[in-house]
C-alpha positions as a LaTeX table, in Angstrom:
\begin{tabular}{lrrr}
\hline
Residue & $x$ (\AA) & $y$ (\AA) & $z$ (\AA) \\
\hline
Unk1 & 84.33 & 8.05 & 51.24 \\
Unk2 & 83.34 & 4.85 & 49.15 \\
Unk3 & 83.76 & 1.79 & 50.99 \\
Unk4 & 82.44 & $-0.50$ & 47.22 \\
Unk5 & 84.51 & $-3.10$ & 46.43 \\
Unk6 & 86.76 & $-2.37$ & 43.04 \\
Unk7 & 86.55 & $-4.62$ & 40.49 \\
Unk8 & 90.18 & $-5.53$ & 39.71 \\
Unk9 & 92.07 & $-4.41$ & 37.05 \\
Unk10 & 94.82 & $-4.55$ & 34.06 \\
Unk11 & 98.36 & $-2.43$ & 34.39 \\
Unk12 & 96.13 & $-0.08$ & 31.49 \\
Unk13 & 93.30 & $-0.10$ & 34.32 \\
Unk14 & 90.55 & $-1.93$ & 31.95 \\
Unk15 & 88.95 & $-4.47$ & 34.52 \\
Unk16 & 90.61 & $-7.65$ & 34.03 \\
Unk17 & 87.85 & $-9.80$ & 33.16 \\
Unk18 & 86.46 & $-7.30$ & 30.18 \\
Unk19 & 89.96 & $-7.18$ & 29.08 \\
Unk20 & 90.22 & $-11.15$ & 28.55 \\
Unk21 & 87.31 & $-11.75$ & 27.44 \\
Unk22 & 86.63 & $-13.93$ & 30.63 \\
Unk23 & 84.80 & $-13.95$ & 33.73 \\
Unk24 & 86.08 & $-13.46$ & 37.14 \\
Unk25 & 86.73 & $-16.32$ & 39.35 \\
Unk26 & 84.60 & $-18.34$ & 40.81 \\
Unk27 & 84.46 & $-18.98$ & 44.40 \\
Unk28 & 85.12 & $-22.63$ & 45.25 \\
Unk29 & 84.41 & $-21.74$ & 49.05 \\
Unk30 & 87.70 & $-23.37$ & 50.19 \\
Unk31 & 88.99 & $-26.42$ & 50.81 \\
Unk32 & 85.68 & $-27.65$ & 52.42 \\
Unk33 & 84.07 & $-26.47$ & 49.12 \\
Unk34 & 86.31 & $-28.47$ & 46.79 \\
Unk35 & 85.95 & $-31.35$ & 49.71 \\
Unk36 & 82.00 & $-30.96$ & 49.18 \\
Unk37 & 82.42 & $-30.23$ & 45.30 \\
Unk38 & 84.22 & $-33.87$ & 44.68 \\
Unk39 & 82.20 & $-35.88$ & 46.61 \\
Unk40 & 79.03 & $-34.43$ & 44.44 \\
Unk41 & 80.32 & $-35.50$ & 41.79 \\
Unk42 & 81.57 & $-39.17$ & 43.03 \\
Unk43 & 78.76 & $-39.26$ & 43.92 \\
Unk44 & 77.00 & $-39.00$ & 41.06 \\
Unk45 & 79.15 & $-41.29$ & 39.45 \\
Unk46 & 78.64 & $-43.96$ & 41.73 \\
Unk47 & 74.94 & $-43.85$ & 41.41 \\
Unk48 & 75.15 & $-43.97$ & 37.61 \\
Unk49 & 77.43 & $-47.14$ & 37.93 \\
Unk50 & 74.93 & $-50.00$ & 38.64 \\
Unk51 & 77.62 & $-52.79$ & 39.30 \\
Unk52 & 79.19 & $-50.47$ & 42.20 \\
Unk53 & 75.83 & $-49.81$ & 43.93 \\
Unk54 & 74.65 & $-53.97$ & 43.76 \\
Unk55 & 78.12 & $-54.56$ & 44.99 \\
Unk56 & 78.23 & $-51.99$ & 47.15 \\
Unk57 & 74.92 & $-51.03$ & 49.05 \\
Unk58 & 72.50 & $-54.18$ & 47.76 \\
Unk59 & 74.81 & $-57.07$ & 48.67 \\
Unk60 & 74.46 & $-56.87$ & 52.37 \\
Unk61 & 70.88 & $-56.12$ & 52.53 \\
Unk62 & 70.54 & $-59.59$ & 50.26 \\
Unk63 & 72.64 & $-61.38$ & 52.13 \\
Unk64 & 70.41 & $-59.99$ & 55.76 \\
Unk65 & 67.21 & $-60.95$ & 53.52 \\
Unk66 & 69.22 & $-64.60$ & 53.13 \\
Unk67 & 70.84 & $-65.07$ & 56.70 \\
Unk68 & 69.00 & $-62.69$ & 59.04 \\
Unk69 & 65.07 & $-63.26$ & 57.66 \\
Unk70 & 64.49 & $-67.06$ & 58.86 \\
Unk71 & 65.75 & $-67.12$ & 62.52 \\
Unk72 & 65.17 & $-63.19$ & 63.06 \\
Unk73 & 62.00 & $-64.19$ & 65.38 \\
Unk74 & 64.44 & $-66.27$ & 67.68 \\
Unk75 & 65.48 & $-64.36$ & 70.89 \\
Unk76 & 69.07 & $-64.66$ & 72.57 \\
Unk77 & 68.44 & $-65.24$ & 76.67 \\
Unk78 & 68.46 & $-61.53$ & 77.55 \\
Unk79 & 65.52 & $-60.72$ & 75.12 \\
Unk80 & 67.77 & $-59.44$ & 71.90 \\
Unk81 & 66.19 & $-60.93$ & 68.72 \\
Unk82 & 68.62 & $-62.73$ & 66.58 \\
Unk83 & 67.61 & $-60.32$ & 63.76 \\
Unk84 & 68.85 & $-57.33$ & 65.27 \\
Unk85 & 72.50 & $-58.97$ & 65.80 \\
Unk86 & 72.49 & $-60.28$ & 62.30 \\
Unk87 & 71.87 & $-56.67$ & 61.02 \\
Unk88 & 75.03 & $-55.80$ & 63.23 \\
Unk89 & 77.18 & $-58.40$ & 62.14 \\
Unk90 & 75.97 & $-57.97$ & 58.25 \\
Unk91 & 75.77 & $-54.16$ & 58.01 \\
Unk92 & 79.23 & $-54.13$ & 59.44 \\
Unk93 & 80.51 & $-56.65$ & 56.60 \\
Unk94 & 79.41 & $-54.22$ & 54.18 \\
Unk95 & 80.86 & $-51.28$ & 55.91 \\
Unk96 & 83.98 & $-52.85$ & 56.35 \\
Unk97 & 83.70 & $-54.17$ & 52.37 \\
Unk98 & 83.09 & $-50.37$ & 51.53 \\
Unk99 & 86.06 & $-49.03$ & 53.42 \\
Unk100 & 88.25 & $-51.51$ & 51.67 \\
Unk101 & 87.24 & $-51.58$ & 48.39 \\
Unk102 & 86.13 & $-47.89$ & 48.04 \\
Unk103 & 89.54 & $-46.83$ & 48.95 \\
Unk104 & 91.76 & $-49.80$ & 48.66 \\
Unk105 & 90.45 & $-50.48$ & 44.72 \\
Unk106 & 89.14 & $-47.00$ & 43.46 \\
Unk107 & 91.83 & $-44.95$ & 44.43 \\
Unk108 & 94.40 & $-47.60$ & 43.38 \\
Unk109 & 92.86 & $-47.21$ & 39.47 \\
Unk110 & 93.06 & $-43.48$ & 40.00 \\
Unk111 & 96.38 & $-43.82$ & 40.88 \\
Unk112 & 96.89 & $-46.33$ & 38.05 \\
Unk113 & 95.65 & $-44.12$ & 35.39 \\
Unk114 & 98.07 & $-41.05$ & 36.55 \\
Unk115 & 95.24 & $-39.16$ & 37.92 \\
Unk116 & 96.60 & $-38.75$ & 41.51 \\
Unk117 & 99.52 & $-37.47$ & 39.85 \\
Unk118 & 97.83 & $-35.15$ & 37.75 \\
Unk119 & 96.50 & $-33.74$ & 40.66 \\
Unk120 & 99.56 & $-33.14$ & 42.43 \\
Unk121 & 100.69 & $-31.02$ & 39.25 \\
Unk122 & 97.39 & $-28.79$ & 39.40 \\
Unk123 & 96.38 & $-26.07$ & 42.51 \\
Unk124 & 93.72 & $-28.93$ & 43.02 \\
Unk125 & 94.76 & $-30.41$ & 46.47 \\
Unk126 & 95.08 & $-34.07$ & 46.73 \\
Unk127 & 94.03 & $-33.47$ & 50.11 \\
Unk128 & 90.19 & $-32.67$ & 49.33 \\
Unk129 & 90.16 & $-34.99$ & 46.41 \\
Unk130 & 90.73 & $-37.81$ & 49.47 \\
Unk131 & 88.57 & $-36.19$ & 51.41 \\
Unk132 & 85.70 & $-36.14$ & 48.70 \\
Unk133 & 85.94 & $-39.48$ & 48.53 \\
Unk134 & 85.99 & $-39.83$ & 52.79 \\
Unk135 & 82.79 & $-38.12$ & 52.44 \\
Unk136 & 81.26 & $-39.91$ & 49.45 \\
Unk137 & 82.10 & $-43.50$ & 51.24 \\
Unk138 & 80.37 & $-41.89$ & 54.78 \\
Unk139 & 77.37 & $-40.99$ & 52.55 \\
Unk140 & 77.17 & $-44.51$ & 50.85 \\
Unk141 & 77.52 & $-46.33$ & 54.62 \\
Unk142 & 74.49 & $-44.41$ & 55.53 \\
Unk143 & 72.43 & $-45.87$ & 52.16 \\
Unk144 & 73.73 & $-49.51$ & 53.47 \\
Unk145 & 72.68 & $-48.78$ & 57.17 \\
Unk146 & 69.13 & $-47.39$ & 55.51 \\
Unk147 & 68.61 & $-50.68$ & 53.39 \\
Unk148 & 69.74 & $-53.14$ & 55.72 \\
Unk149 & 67.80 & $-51.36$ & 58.62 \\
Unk150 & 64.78 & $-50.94$ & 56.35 \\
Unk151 & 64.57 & $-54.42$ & 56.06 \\
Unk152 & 65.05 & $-55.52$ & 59.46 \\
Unk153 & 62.44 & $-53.06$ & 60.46 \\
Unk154 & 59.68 & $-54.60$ & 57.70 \\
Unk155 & 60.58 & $-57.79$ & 57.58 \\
Unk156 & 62.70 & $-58.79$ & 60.56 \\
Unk157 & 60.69 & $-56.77$ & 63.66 \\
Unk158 & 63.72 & $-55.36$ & 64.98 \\
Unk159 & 62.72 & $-52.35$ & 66.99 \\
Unk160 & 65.14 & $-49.63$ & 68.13 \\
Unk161 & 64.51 & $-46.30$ & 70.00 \\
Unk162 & 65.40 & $-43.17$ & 67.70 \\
Unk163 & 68.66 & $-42.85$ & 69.82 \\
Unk164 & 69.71 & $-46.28$ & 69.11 \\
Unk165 & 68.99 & $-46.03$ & 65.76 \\
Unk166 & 71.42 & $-43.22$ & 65.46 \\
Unk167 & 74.26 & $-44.77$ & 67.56 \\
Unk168 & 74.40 & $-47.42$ & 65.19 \\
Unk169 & 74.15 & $-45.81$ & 62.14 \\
Unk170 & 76.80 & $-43.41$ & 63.38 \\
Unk171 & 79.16 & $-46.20$ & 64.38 \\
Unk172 & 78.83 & $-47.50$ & 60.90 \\
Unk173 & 79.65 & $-44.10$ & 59.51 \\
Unk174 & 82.73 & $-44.09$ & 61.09 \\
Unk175 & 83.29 & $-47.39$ & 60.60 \\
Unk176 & 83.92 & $-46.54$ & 57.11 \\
Unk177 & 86.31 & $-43.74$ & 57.94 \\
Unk178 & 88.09 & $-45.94$ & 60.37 \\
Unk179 & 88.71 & $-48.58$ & 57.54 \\
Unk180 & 89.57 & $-46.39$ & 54.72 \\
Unk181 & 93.17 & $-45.91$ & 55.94 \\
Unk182 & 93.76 & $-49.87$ & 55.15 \\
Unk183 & 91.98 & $-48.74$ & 51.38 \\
Unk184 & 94.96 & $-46.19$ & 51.70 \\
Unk185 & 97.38 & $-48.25$ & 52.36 \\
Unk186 & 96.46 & $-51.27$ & 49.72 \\
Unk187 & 95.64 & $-48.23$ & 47.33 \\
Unk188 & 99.53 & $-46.84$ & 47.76 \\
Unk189 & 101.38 & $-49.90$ & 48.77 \\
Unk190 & 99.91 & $-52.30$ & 46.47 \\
Unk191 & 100.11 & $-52.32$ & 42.25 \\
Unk192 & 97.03 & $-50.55$ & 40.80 \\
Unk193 & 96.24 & $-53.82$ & 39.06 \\
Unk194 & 96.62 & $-56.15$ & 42.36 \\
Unk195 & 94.44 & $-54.18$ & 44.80 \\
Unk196 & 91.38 & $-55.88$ & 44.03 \\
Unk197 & 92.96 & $-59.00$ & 44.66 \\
Unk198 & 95.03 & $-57.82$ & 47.61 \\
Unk199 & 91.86 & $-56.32$ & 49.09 \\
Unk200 & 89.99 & $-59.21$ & 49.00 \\
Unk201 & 92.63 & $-61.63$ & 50.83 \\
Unk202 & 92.34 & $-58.84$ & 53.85 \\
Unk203 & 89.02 & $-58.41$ & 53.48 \\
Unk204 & 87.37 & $-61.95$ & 53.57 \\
Unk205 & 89.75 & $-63.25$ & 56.28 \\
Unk206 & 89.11 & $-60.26$ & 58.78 \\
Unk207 & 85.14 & $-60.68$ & 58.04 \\
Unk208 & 85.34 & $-64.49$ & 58.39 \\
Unk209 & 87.34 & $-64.32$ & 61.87 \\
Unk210 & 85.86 & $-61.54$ & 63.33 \\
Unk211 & 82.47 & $-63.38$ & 63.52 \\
Unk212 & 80.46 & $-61.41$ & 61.00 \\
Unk213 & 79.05 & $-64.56$ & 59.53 \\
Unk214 & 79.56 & $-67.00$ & 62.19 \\
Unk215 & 79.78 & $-66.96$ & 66.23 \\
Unk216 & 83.37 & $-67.35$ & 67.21 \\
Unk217 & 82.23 & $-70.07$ & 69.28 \\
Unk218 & 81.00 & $-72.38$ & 66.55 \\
Unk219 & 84.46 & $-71.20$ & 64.48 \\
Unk220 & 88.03 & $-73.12$ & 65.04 \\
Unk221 & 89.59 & $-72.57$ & 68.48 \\
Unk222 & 92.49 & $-70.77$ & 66.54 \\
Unk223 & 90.20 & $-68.25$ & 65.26 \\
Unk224 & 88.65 & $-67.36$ & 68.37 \\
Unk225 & 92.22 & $-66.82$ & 70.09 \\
Unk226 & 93.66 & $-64.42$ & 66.69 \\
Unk227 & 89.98 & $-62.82$ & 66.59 \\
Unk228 & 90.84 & $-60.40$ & 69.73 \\
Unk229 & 93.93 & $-58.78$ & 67.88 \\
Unk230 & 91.80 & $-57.74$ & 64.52 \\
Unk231 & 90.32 & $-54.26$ & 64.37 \\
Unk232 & 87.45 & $-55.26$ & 62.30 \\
Unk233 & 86.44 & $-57.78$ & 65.73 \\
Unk234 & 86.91 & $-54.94$ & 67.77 \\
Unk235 & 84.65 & $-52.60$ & 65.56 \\
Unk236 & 81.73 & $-55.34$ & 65.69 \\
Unk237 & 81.83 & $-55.12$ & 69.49 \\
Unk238 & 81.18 & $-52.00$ & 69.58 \\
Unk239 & 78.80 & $-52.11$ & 67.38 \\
Unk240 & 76.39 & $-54.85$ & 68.94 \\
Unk241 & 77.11 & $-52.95$ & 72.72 \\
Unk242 & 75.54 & $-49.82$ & 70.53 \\
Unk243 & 72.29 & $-52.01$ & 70.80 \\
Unk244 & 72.53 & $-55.00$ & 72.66 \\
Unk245 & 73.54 & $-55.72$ & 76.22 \\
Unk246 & 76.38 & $-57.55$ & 77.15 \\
Unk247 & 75.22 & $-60.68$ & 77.91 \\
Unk248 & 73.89 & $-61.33$ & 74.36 \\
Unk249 & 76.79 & $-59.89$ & 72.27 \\
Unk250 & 78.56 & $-62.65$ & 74.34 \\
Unk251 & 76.26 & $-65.25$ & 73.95 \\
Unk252 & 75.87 & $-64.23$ & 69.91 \\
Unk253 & 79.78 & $-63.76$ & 69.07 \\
Unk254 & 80.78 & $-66.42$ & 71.93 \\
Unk255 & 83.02 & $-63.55$ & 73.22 \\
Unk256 & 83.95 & $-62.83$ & 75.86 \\
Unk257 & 83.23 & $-59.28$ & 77.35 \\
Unk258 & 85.55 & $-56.70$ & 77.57 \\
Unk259 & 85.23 & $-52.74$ & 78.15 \\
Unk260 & 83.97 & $-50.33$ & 75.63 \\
Unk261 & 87.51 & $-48.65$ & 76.23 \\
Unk262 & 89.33 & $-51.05$ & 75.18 \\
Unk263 & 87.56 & $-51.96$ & 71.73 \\
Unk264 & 87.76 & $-47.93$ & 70.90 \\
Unk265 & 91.35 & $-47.83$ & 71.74 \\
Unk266 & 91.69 & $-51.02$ & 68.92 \\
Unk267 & 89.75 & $-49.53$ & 66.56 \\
Unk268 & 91.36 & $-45.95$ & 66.54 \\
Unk269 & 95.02 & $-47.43$ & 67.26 \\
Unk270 & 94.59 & $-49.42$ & 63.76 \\
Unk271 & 93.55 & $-46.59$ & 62.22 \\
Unk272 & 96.27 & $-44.08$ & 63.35 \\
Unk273 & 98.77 & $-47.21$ & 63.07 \\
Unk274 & 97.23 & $-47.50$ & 58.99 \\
Unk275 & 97.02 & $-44.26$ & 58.52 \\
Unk276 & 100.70 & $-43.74$ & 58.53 \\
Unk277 & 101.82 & $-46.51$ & 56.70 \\
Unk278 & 99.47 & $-45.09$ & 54.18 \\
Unk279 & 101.05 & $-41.33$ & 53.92 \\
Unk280 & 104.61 & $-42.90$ & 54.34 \\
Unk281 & 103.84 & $-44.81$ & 51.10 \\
Unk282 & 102.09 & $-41.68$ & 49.13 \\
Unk283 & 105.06 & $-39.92$ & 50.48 \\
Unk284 & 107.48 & $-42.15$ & 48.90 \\
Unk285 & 105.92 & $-42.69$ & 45.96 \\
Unk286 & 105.63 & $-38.52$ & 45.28 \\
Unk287 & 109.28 & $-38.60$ & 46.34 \\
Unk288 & 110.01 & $-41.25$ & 43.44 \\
Unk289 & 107.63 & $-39.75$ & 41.17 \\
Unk290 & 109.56 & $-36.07$ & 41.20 \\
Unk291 & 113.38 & $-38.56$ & 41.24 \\
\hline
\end{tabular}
């Protein structure tokens, strides 16, 4: 007996896509498809958009080339060279910056134009258009981590083992992630017109007093006391520990040390804590949409 597949056909049993005119479908491979389909083309679009990709990816290596070039020679007093923190503390101010204004301002316009809702009405999932643009942000952390790191390398003789090197980039990565459910939540809780500006009175705050520009020990007292409740502190920490030993991330951040546990459980309480604010407020606003 025949085991070939049949092609499928009309009531009249003419195959269906003869009888249309058409083609048959095409597979999409499944969620992960669409997931890996839309961030493609995001992807594309970002890269054709030169005012995203100097805001985006060439801001922090400038402002490295700016800050971390001229003392990257000096050495904290266990050995680290202050160009290697500065590539922490800057790389992680444009992670952060991606996070927030990938998510918080791009999806807020999507949602502004009605295209979020026009997804909803479709058999496109919302689900893997958010996740295309997860993916697309991961991929554009990685291009920041690459530049910055490039730089340090070249110009700033920061040296890092292979492993190292990929514990920090992969911090970064999901550094991004992390962050994107604050985009989320500015994106749905804010007006599509105001996230920018909401964005940036998070963003600039939360970079300022979690020491990515200056040690918390040269900052007001007050700073260095609210500093230990921000996520975005927390998520530095980890990152210098990823390549520097203890002593120096305190003696950079004027920080005191604390355990690697308890700057993980920060980081990923924020984000679950975030991340439900955010789908209570797409919730309600699908709930309003269809009242």
């Amino acid at each position: 007996m025949s085991t070939a597949p049949r092609t499928p056909t009309s009531p009249g049993g003419t195959p269906a896509a003869s009888r249309t005119g058409g083609t048959a479908p095409r597979d999409t491979g499944g969620r992960t498809g669409l997931v890996a389909r839309t961030a493609v083309v995001q992807l594309r679009a970002s890269f054709r958009n030169a005012e995203f990709a100097v805001g985006a990816v060439a801001v922090p290596v400038l402002l490295y080339a700016m800050f971390g070039l001229p003392n990257a020679s000096s050495q904290l007093p266990g050995g680290t060279r202050i160009g290697l923190a500065m590539l922490v503390s800057l790389t992680a101010y444009g992670v952060v910056s991606l996070a927030l204004f990938t998510f918080g301002e791009n999806v807020a316009k999507d949602r502004g134009r009605g295209w979020l809702r026009t997804l909803r009405a479709t058999p496109f999932p919302t689900a893997a258009y958010l996740g295309g643009t997860s993916l697309t942000a991961a991929v554009h952390a990685l291009l920041i981590v690459a530049g910055t790191g490039l730089l340090a390398a070249l110009a700033g003789g920061v040296r890092l083992d292979v492993g190292r090197w990929a514990a920090f980039a992969g911090i970064m990565t999901a550094g991004v992630l992390v962050f994107s459910t604050l985009g989320f939540a500015i994106a749905y809780l804010a007006r599509p017109r105001a996230a920018t500006v909401m964005a940036n009175l998070l963003f600039l705050p939360l970079a300022f007093a979690s020491g990515f520009f200056f040690p918390l020990s040269e900052l007001p007292a007050v700073i260095g006391d609210v500093a230990p409740y921000l996520p975005t502190f927390h998520f530095g920490q980890l990152a210098y520990r990823a390549v520097m030993p203890a002593s120096d991330v305190a003696a950079f951040t004027g920080a005191a040390t604390q355990p690697v546990a308890l700057h993980v459980a920060w980081v990923v309480g924020s984000a679950v804590l975030l991340g439900a604010v955010a789908l209570l407020a797409a919730r309600r606003e699908a709930v309003t949409r269809r009242g």
